[in-house]
Tab-separated table of C-alpha atoms in Angstrom:
chain	number	residue	atom	x	y	z
Z	1	UNK	CA	85.877	185.921	109.518
Z	2	UNK	CA	89.473	186.099	110.561
Z	3	UNK	CA	92.178	183.491	110.043
Z	4	UNK	CA	92.142	182.301	113.646
Z	5	UNK	CA	88.448	181.527	113.538
Z	6	UNK	CA	88.750	179.646	110.243
Z	7	UNK	CA	91.636	177.672	111.749
Z	8	UNK	CA	89.391	176.852	114.716
Z	9	UNK	CA	86.675	175.589	112.359
Z	10	UNK	CA	89.159	173.342	110.541
Z	11	UNK	CA	90.466	171.973	113.834
Z	12	UNK	CA	86.909	171.337	115.089
Z	13	UNK	CA	86.118	169.431	111.896
Z	14	UNK	CA	89.159	167.187	112.160
Z	15	UNK	CA	88.863	166.599	115.903
Z	16	UNK	CA	85.301	165.331	115.428
Z	17	UNK	CA	86.416	163.307	112.400
Z	18	UNK	CA	89.283	161.804	114.402
Z	19	UNK	CA	87.079	160.890	117.354
Z	20	UNK	CA	84.769	158.920	115.052
Z	21	UNK	CA	87.515	157.196	113.059
Z	22	UNK	CA	89.808	156.495	116.007
Z	23	UNK	CA	87.094	155.446	118.426
Z	24	UNK	CA	85.420	153.140	115.936
Z	25	UNK	CA	88.647	151.478	114.772
Z	26	UNK	CA	90.072	151.009	118.261
Z	27	UNK	CA	86.683	149.705	119.413
Z	28	UNK	CA	86.781	147.272	116.491
Z	29	UNK	CA	90.118	145.970	117.701
Z	30	UNK	CA	88.572	145.443	121.124
Z	31	UNK	CA	85.624	143.632	119.572
Z	32	UNK	CA	88.002	141.355	117.674
Z	33	UNK	CA	89.887	140.528	120.862
Z	34	UNK	CA	86.722	139.464	122.699
Z	35	UNK	CA	85.284	137.523	119.771
Z	36	UNK	CA	82.558	139.915	118.552
Z	37	UNK	CA	82.191	140.788	114.861
Z	38	UNK	CA	84.579	143.729	114.355
Z	39	UNK	CA	82.986	145.309	111.270
Z	40	UNK	CA	79.529	145.409	112.829
Z	41	UNK	CA	81.000	146.850	116.028
Z	42	UNK	CA	82.945	149.480	114.068
Z	43	UNK	CA	79.775	150.466	112.201
Z	44	UNK	CA	77.707	150.666	115.394
Z	45	UNK	CA	80.361	152.618	117.279
Z	46	UNK	CA	80.686	155.186	114.501
Z	47	UNK	CA	76.982	155.972	114.777
Z	48	UNK	CA	76.937	156.113	118.572
Z	49	UNK	CA	80.074	158.269	118.930
Z	50	UNK	CA	78.675	161.234	116.984
Z	51	UNK	CA	77.515	163.222	120.002
Z	52	UNK	CA	80.805	162.603	121.815
Z	53	UNK	CA	82.747	163.745	118.771
Z	54	UNK	CA	80.755	166.972	118.781
Z	55	UNK	CA	81.393	167.563	122.487
Z	56	UNK	CA	85.106	166.822	122.119
Z	57	UNK	CA	85.449	169.125	119.118
Z	58	UNK	CA	83.842	172.185	120.698
Z	59	UNK	CA	85.731	171.691	123.951
Z	60	UNK	CA	82.852	170.750	126.195
Z	61	UNK	CA	79.301	171.983	126.290
Z	62	UNK	CA	79.770	174.550	129.053
Z	63	UNK	CA	81.853	176.909	126.886
Z	64	UNK	CA	79.379	176.713	124.022
Z	65	UNK	CA	76.421	177.402	126.306
Z	66	UNK	CA	78.249	180.337	127.888
Z	67	UNK	CA	78.954	181.786	124.436
Z	68	UNK	CA	75.324	181.404	123.421
Z	69	UNK	CA	74.191	183.015	126.674
Z	70	UNK	CA	76.570	185.931	126.159
Z	71	UNK	CA	75.231	186.376	122.653
Z	72	UNK	CA	71.584	186.256	123.657
Z	73	UNK	CA	71.614	188.291	126.855
Z	74	UNK	CA	74.449	190.724	126.278
Z	75	UNK	CA	73.868	191.461	122.602
Z	76	UNK	CA	77.111	190.062	121.198
Z	77	UNK	CA	75.655	188.302	118.210
Z	78	UNK	CA	79.080	187.412	116.849
Z	79	UNK	CA	79.410	184.876	119.671
Z	80	UNK	CA	76.181	183.170	118.611
Z	81	UNK	CA	77.254	182.873	114.992
Z	82	UNK	CA	80.759	181.719	115.864
Z	83	UNK	CA	79.425	179.042	118.217
Z	84	UNK	CA	76.905	177.845	115.638
Z	85	UNK	CA	79.613	177.681	112.966
Z	86	UNK	CA	81.839	175.696	115.341
Z	87	UNK	CA	79.014	173.250	116.076
Z	88	UNK	CA	78.275	172.948	112.356
Z	89	UNK	CA	81.946	172.265	111.527
Z	90	UNK	CA	82.088	169.595	114.244
Z	91	UNK	CA	78.853	168.005	112.989
Z	92	UNK	CA	80.261	167.930	109.457
Z	93	UNK	CA	83.427	166.220	110.702
Z	94	UNK	CA	81.470	163.647	112.693
Z	95	UNK	CA	79.148	162.953	109.765
Z	96	UNK	CA	82.069	162.631	107.351
Z	97	UNK	CA	83.777	160.152	109.682
Z	98	UNK	CA	80.588	158.123	110.083
Z	99	UNK	CA	79.977	158.097	106.338
Z	100	UNK	CA	83.546	156.951	105.707
Z	101	UNK	CA	83.190	154.134	108.250
Z	102	UNK	CA	79.890	153.063	106.676
Z	103	UNK	CA	81.493	153.100	103.249
Z	104	UNK	CA	84.469	151.023	104.414
Z	105	UNK	CA	82.492	148.455	106.429
Z	106	UNK	CA	79.499	148.181	104.057
Z	107	UNK	CA	77.393	147.093	107.043
Z	108	UNK	CA	74.411	149.265	106.111
Z	109	UNK	CA	73.799	147.359	102.862
Z	110	UNK	CA	72.237	144.316	104.514
Z	111	UNK	CA	69.898	146.352	106.725
């Protein structure tokens, strides 16, 4: 793996992480302003934003599907592995963000 690809993996991780943290916290501010419980809203948003964090991190699903297609039908297996690594890095970032939100809010304890 070259440096550029590793840099892409790190960026994908932190973009997904940032979507979860930022979306949940800003949504919590919105919940506070309308009178809903902010910690419960933050916890719920962190879980529901995972798929959107993944899509934002890999730059949209069309590019990933095109890379997978190129790898499957044209024999460039490097594209398949690179796309899978990018998806995995984004999933790790989204999961880390969700776990951090759950740890901070402690909402999962009462469930």
